[in-house]
XYZ file of C-alpha atoms in Angstrom:
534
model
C 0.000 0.000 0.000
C 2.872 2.692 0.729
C 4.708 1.709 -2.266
C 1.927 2.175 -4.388
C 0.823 5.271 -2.832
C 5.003 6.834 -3.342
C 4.707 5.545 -6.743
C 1.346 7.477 -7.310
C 2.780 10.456 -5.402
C 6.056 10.161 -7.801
C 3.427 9.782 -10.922
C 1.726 12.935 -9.767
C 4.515 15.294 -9.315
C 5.583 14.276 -12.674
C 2.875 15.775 -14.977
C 3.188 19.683 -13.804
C 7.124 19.526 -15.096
C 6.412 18.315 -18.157
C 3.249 20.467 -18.849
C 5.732 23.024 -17.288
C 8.004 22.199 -20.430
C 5.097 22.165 -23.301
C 4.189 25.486 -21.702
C 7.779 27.404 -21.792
C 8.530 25.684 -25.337
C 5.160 28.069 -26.457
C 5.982 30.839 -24.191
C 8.867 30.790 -25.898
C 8.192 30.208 -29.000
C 5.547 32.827 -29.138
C 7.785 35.236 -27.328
C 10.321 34.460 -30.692
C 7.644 34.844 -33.972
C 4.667 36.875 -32.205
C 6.321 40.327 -31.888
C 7.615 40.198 -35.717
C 3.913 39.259 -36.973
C 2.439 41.939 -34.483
C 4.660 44.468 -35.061
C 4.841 43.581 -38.750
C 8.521 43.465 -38.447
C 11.049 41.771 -41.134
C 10.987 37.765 -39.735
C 14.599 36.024 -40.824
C 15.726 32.466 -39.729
C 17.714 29.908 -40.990
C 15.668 27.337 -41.944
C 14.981 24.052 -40.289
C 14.772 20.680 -42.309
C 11.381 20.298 -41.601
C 10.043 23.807 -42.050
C 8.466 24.995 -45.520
C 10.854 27.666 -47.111
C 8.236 30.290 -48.409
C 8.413 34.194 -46.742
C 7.337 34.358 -43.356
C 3.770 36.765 -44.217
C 2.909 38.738 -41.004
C -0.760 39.523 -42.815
C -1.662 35.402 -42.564
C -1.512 36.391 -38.821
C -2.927 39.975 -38.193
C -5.620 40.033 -41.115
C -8.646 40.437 -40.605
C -8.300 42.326 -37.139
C -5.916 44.389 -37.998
C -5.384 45.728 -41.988
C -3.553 48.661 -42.450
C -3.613 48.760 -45.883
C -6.044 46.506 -47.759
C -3.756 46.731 -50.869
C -1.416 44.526 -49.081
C -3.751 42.560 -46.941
C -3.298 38.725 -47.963
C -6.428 36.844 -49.069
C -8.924 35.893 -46.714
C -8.498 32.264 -47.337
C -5.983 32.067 -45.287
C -6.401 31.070 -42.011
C -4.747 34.222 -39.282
C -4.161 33.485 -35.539
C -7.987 34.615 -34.414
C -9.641 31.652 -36.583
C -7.537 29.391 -35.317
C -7.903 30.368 -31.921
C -11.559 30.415 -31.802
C -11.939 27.217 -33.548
C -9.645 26.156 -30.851
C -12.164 26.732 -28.428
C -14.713 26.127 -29.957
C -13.662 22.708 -30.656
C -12.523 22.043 -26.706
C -16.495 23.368 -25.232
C -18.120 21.674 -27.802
C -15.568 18.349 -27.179
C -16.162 18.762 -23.423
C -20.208 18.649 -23.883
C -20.304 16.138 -26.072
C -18.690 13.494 -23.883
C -20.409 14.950 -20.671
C -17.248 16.077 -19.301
C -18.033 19.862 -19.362
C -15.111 21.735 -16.677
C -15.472 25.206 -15.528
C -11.217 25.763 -16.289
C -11.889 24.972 -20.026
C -14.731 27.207 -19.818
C -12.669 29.882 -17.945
C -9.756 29.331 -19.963
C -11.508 29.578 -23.186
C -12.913 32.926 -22.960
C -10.198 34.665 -21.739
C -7.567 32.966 -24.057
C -10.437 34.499 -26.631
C -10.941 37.831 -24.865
C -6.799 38.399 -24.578
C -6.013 37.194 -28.262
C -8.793 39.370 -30.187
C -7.533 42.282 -27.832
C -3.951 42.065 -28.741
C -4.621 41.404 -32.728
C -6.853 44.590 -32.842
C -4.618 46.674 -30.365
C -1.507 44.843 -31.819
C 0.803 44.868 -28.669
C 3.867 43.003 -29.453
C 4.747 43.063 -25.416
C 2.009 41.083 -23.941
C 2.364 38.470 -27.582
C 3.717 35.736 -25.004
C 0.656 36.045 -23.195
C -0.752 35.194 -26.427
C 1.374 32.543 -26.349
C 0.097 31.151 -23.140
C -3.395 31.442 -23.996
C -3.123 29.540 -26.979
C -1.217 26.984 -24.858
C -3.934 26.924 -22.258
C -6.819 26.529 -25.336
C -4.799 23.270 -26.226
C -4.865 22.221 -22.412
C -8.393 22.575 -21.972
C -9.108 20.214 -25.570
C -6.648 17.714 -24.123
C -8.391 17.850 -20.827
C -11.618 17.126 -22.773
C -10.388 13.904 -24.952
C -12.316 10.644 -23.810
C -9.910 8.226 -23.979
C -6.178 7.527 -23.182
C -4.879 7.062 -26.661
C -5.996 10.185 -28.113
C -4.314 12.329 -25.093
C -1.357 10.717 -25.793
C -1.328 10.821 -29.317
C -2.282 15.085 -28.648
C 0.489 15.183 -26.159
C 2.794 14.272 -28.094
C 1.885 15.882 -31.188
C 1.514 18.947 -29.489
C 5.040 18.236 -27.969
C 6.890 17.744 -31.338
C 5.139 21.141 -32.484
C 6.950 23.038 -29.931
C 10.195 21.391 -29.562
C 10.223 22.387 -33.402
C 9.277 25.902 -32.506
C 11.574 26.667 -29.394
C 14.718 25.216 -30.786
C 15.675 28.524 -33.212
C 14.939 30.294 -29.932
C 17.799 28.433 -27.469
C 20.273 28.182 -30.391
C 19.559 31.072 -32.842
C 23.301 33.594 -32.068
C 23.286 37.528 -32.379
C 24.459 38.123 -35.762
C 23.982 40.935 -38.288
C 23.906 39.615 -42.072
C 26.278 41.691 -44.095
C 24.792 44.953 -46.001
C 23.431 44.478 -48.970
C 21.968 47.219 -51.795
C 19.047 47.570 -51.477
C 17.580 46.847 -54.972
C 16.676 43.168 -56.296
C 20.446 42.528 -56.757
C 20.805 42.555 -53.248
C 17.616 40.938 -52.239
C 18.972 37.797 -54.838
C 22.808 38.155 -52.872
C 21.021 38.288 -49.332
C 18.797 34.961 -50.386
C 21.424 33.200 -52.191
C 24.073 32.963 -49.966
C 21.719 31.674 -47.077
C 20.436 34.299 -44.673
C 16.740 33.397 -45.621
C 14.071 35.414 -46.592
C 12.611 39.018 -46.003
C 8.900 38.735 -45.380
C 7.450 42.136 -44.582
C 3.939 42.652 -45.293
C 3.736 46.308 -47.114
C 7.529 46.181 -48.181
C 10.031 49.183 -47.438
C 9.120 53.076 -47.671
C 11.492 55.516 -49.484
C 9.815 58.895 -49.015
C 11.027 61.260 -51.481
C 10.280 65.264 -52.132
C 8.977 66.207 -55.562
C 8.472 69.730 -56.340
C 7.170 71.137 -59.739
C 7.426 75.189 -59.372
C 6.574 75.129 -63.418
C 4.712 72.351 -64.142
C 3.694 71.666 -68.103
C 0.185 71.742 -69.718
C -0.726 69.121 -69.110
C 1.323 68.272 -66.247
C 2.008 64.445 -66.902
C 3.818 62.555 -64.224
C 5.152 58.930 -65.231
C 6.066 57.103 -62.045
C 7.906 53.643 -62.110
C 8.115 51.522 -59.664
C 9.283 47.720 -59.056
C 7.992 44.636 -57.614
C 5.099 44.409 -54.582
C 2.858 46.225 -54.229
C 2.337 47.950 -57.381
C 1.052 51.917 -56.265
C 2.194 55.212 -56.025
C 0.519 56.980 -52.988
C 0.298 60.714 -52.744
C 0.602 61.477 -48.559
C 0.460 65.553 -48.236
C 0.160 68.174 -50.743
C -2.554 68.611 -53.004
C -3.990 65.098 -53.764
C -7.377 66.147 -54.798
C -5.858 68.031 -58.072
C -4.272 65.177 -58.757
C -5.922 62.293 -60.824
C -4.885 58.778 -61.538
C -5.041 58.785 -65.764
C -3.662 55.365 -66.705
C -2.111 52.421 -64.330
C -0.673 49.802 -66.466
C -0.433 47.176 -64.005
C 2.046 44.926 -66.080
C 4.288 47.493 -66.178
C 4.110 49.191 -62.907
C 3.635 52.661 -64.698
C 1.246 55.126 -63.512
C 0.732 58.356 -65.174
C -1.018 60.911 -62.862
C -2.471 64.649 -64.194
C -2.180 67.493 -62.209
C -4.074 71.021 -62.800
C -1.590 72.921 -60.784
C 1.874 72.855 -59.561
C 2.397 69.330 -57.190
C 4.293 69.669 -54.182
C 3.707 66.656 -52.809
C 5.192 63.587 -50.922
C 5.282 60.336 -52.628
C 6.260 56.964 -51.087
C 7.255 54.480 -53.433
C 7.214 50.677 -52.354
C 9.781 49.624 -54.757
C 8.976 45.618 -53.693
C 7.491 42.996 -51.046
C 10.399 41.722 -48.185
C 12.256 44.698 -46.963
C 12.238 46.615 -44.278
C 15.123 49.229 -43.514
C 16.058 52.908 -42.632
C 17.021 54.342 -46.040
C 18.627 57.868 -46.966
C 16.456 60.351 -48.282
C 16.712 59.720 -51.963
C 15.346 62.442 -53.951
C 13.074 61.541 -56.916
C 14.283 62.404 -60.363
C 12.355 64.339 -63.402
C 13.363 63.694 -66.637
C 11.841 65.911 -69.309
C 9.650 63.175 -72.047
C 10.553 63.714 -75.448
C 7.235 65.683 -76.780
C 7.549 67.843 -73.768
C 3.797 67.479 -72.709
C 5.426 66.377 -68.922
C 8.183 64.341 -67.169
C 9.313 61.043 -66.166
C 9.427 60.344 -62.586
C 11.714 57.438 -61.809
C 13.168 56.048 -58.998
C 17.152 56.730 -59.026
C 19.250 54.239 -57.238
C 19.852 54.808 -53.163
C 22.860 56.184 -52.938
C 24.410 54.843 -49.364
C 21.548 52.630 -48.466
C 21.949 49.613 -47.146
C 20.175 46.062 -45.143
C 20.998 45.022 -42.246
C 18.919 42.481 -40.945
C 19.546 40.892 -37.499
C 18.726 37.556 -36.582
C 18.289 35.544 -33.505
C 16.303 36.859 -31.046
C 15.758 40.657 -29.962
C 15.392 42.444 -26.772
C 11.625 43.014 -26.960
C 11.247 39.268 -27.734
C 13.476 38.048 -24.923
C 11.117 40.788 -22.288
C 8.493 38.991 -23.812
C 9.754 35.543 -22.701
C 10.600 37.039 -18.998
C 6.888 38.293 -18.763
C 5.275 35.020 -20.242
C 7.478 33.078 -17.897
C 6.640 34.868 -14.845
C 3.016 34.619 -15.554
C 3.557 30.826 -15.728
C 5.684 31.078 -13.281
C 2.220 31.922 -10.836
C 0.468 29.803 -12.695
C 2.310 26.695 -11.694
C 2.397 27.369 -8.005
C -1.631 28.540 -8.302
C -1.886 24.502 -9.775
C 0.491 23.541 -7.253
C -1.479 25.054 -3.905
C -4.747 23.649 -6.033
C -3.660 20.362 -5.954
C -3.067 20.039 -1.999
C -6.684 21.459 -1.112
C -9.377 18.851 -1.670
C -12.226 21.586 -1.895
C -10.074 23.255 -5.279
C -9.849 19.814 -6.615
C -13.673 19.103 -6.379
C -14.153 22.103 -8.292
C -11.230 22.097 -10.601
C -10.991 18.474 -11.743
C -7.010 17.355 -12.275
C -5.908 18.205 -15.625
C -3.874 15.075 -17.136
C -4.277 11.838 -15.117
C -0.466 10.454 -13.849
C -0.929 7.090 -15.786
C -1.126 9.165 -19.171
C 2.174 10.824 -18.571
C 4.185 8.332 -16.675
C 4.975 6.723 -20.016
C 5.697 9.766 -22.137
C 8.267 11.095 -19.570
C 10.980 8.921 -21.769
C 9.675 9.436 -24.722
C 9.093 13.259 -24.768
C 12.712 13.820 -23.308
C 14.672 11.787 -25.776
C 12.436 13.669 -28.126
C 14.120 17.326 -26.926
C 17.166 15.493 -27.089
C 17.133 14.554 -31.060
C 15.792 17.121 -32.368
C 18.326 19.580 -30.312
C 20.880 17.436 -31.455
C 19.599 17.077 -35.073
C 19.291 20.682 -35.226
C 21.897 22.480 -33.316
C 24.576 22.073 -35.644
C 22.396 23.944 -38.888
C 22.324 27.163 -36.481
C 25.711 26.706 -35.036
C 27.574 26.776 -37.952
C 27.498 29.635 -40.708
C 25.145 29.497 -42.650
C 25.685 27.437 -46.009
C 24.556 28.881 -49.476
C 21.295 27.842 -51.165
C 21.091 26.112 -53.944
C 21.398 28.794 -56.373
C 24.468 30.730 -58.557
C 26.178 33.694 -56.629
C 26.690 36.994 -57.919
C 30.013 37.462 -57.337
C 30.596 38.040 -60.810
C 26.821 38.763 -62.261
C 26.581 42.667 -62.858
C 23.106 44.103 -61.296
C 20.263 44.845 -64.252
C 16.357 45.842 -63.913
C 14.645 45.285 -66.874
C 10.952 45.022 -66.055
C 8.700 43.376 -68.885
C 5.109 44.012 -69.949
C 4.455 41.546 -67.865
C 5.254 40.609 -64.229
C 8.411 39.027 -65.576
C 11.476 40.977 -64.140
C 15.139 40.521 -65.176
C 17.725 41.439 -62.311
C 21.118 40.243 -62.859
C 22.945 38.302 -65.578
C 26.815 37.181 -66.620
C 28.117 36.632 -70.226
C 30.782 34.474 -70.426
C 33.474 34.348 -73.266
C 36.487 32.201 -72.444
C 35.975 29.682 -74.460
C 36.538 30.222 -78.460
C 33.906 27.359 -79.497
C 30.887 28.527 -77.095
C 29.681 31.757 -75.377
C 27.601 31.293 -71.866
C 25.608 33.010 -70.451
C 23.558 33.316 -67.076
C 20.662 35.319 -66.686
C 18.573 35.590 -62.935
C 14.511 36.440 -63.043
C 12.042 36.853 -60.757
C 8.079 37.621 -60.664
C 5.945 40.051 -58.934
C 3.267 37.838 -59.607
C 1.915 34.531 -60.584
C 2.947 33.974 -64.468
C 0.339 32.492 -67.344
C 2.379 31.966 -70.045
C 5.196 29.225 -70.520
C 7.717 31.561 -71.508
C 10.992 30.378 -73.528
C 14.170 32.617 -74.738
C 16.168 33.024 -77.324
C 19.744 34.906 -77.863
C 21.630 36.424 -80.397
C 24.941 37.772 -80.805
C 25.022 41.146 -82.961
C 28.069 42.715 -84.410
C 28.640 46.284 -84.339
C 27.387 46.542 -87.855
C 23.652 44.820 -87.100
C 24.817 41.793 -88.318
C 23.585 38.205 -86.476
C 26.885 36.275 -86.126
C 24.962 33.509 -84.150
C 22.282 32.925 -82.594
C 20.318 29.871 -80.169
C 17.088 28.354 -80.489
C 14.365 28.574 -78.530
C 14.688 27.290 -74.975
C 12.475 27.272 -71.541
C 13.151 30.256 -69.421
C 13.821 27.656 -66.601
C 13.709 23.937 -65.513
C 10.730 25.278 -63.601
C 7.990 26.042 -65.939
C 6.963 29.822 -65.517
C 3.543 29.432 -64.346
C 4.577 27.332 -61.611
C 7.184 30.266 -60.962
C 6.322 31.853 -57.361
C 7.222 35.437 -56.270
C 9.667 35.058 -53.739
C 12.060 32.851 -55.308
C 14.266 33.626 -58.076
C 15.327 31.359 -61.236
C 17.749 30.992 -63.342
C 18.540 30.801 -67.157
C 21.497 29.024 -68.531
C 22.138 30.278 -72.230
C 24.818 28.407 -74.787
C 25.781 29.677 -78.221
C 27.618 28.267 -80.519
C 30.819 31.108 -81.324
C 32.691 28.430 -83.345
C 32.051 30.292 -86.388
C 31.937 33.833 -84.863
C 34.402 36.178 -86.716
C 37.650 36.943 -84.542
C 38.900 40.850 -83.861
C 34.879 42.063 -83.512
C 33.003 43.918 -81.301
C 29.468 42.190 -80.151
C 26.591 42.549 -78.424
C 24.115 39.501 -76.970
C 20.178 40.084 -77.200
C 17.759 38.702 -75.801
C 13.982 37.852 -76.570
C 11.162 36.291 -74.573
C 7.614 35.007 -75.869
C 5.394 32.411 -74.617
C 5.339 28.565 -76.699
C 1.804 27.114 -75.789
C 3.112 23.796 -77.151
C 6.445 23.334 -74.847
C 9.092 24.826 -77.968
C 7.325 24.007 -80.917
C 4.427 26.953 -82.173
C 6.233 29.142 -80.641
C 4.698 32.787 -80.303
C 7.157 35.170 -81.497
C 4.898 37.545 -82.841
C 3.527 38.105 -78.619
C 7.479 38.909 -77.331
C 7.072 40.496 -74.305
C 8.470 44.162 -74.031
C 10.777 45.534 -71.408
C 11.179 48.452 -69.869
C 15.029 50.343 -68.372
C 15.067 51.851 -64.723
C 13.450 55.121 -66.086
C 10.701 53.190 -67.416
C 11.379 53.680 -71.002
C 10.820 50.971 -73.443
C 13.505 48.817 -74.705
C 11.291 47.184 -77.554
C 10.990 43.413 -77.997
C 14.792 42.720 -78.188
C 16.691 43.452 -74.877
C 20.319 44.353 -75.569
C 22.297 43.711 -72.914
C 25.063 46.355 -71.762
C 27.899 44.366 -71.937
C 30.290 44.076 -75.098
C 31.737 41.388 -75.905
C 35.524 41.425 -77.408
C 36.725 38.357 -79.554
C-alpha cells in the first residue's frame, strides 16, 4: 500500500514539469515569432529541415483584425491566428459537452484565451504576444483535458510536444548576428537569399519617401512614375492630392501616369517591392523631361548609401516577452500547485492530465528534446551554407521590367571559351505567371549583323507558371561562337515570348516588351550592356 501510494505520489509530481516544459517551449516560441507578426517586423531564420521555405507573411496572422492597408492585406483564405484560436475553443467546449465532461477551467480558460487574443490582434501589442502565447497553450490544455480516452491524449500530447520542440529550438540556439549589407535593390535581395540568410517577409515592403516639387509644371502636367515589384502603387501622402488624378495604371508594367491642374508639391512613397524593411537615406526623386515635352518622367534613381541590415536571432523586446510570459507561468504553476493540496479546489477544478497518461511519455518526450536539439543544433551553429542557387560574385546588377510581371535582375556573359559563349541570366516575378515563356539569344556585331544565334529554350527547368514570387530562377544560355568572326566587337540580345506547345508553335509575334530603370521601353529585343571582345 505505501509503495503504491510513493509511486502514485512520484506519478503525480511528474505531470506539472512536463506540462511546465510544453508550456515554456510556447511561451517561448511565441515570445520568438509573435512580436515580428504583431509588429509587422522583417521575420529572418535559418531554416529548419522540416520547415516549408516560403516568406514568413505577417498579414496570414494579423488580417482580418488588424489591416492597415487593404492593398497589401493577404487573401482571406488564409487562415490568421484569431480563426484558429476560436476554432480552438470552440472545438474544446463543444468536445467537453459532447462526452459529458463539461469543466469550468476549459470554460474559464476559453474565454479569456479568446478575450486576450482578439484584444492584442486589434490593439496589436507586441509586449504582452507571449501572453498570447500562453493562452493559446492553455486553449490546447483545456481540448486535451476534454479527450475521452487515453490514446488520443497521448497521441495530442505528443503531437503537441513535437510542435513546440520544433518551434523553441531557433529560440535556445539562434546567435546575435547581423547579415552583411546588402543594396538595397533586387540585386541585393537575390545576394542576401542566395548565400543563405533566408528570406525578407514584410507585409507592405520598405518606404522611401522622397520630395517632388514642380514650381513650373507643363500643360498638361504628366507625371510617369515607375516603380518595381510588390505592391504595385504610387501613394500621394500631403500636398494637393485632390488636383491630382490617376489617368492610366498599367499594371504589367508598374507605370502610372497621374495629371495634375496645378503645380504638385507633394510627398510620394514608393514601395519599390514585397520583403524589406530598412532605414534608407532620403533619396530624392528624379524628373526627366519626355521627349514631346507634354510632362516628365518620374523614376526612382538608385539609393545612394543605403543599405540592409537584418539581425537575426532573437531581440530584446522578444526576450522581455519571454521574462513576462514566464513569470506569468511562473504563478500559474504554483496557483496549480497550492490547487492540488486542497481537496475543496480539486472538487471544483478536476485534475488536468491523469499520472498514468504521462508516466509513459516522460521517456519518450525527453529523448524527443534530445534529437531534435541534437539534429538541429549544428544547422544554427555553424554559418550558414549557401542555397542552392548561382552567386553573384561576378553577375553585374540589371532591372529590366517586362510588360508583364516578368522581371530581369542580374545576368553574366561568359566568353572564355573560343567554341561557345555562356551566359547566365537571374529572373524573378511580382506575380503569378500564365504563359510558358521560352528565350532566345543572339549575338550582334557592331554593324547589325547576327553572327549567331540559339534556339528557342524554356526560361527555366521550372515552368513559368509554376514560378512563385519570392524565389528567383535561373537561365542558362549556350551559343555556338565556333564560327563567330575573330577581332569584332558584339553585343548579346535577348527575346522572350510564350510557346503554348512546350518549344514548338512558338509565339514570337507576342514577345514580351521591357522596360530600363526610367521606365522607357527597350522594344521586344533586350540588348544587354555588356560588349563582348573576340
Amino acid at each position: 500500500m505505501g509503495v503504491c501510494a510513493l509511486r502514485r505520489r512520484a506519478a503525480w509530481q511528474l505531470w506539472p514539469k512536463l506540462l511546465l516544459a510544453l508550456l515554456i517551449g510556447v511561451g517561448l516560441s511565441a515570445s520568438y515569432w509573435l512580436p515580428a507578426a504583431l509588429e509587422a517586423e522583417t521575420v529572418n531564420w535559418q531554416r529548419l529541415p522540416v520547415s516549408p521555405t516560403a516568406a514568413f507573411q505577417a498579414p496570414a496572422l494579423v488580417a482580418p483584425f488588424h489591416t492597415p492597408d487593404p492593398a497589401a492585406a493577404i487573401p482571406s483564405t488564409q487562415p490568421t491566428v484569431g480563426i484558429a484560436l476560436t476554432v480552438l475553443m470552440g472545438a474544446a467546449v463543444g468536445l467537453q459537452l459532447f462526452t459529458r465532461r463539461l469543466q469550468l477551467f476549459g470554460l474559464v480558460w476559453s474565454v479569456a484565451a479568446s478575450a486576450v487574443a482578439v484584444g492584442m490582434l486589434m490593439l496589436q501589442l507586441p509586449s504582452l504576444s507571449a501572453a498570447l502565447g500562453w493562452c493559446m497553450a492553455l486553449a490546447g490544455v483545456s481540448f486535451f483535458a476534454a479527450l475521452p480516452t487515453n490514446w488520443a491524449r497521448r497521441v495530442i500530447f505528443i503531437a503537441a510536444l513535437v510542435g513546440v520542440v520544433t518551434a523553441y529550438v531557433p529560440v535556445f540556439l539562434a546567435f546575435q548576428r547581423e547579415a552583411p549589407p546588402f543594396p538595397f535593390n533586387e540585386q541585393g535581395q537575390l545576394q542576401f537569399e542566395l548565400r543563405g540568410y533566408g528570406i525578407a517577409g514584410s507585409p507592405s515592403g520598405a518606404s522611401i519617401p522622397s520630395q517632388l516639387s514642380l514650381m513650373t509644371p507643363p500643360s498638361p502636367a504628366l507625371l510617369t512614375a515607375y516603380t518595381r515589384g510588390l505592391p504595385d502603387r504610387l501613394t500621394l501622402l500631403n500636398g494637393t492630392p485632390d488636383k491630382a488624378v490617376l489617368l492610366r495604371a498599367q499594371s504589367e508594367a508598374s507605370i502610372y501616369t497621374i495629371a495634375s491642374a496645378s503645380p504638385l508639391n507633394a510627398q510620394f512613397t514608393v514601395n519599390p517591392f514585397i520583403g524589406w524593411q530598412a532605414a534608407l537615406d532620403a533619396a530624392p526623386l528624379e524628373l526627366i523631361p519626355l521627349s514631346d515635352a507634354t510632362g516628365y518622367t518620374l523614376s526612382l534613381p538608385p539609393t545612394r548609401g543605403s543599405e540592409l541590415r537584418v539581425r537575426l536571432g532573437t531581440t530584446p523586446a522578444r526576450q522581455a516577452g519571454g521574462l513576462i510570459g514566464l513569470t506569468a507561468l511562473a504563478g500559474l504553476i504554483l496557483l496549480w500547485r497550492w490547487q492540488h493540496r486542497r481537496k475543496d479546489w480539486q472538487a471544483t477544478f478536476p485534475p488536468l492530465l491523469a499520472p498514468d497518461d504521462l508516466r509513459r511519455m516522460a521517456a519518450a518526450a525527453v529523448t524527443l528534446t534530445i534529437a531534435f536539439i541534437a539534429l538541429l543544433s549544428g544547422r544554427f551553429v555553424s554559418p550558414p551554407s549557401p542555397m542552392p542557387g548561382v552567386g553573384l560574385t561576378s553577375s553585374t546588377p540589371l532591372s529590366y521590367v517586362s510588360s508583364s510581371p516578368l522581371q530581369l535582375i542580374a545576368y553574366d556573359v561568359s566568353d572564355q571559351r573560343a567554341d561557345k559563349l555562356t551566359a547566365t541570366l537571374h529572373w524573378r516575378t511580382s506575380r503569378p505567371l500564365t504563359d510558358l515563356l521560352f528565350i532566345s539569344s543572339s549575338l550582334i556585331s557592331t554593324n547589325g549583323e547576327v553572327v549567331a544565334e540559339s534556339a528557342p529554350v524554356p526560361l527555366s527547368r521550372i515552368p513559368t507558371p509554376a514560378w512563385r514570387t519570392d524565389r528567383y530562377y535561373t537561365t542558362y544560355l549556350s551559343i555556338d561562337a565556333a564560327s563567330v568572326p575573330a577581332n569584332g566587337r558584339y553585343t548579346l540580345t535577348l527575346r522572350v515570348f510564350p510557346c503554348p506547345a512546350h518549344g514548338t508553335n512558338c509565339a514570337t509575334n507576342r514577345a514580351l516588351t521591357f522596360f530600363d530603370e526610367r521606365g522607357a521601353s527597350l522594344g521586344t529585343q533586350i540588348t544587354l550592356p555588356r560588349i563582348l571582345t573576340r
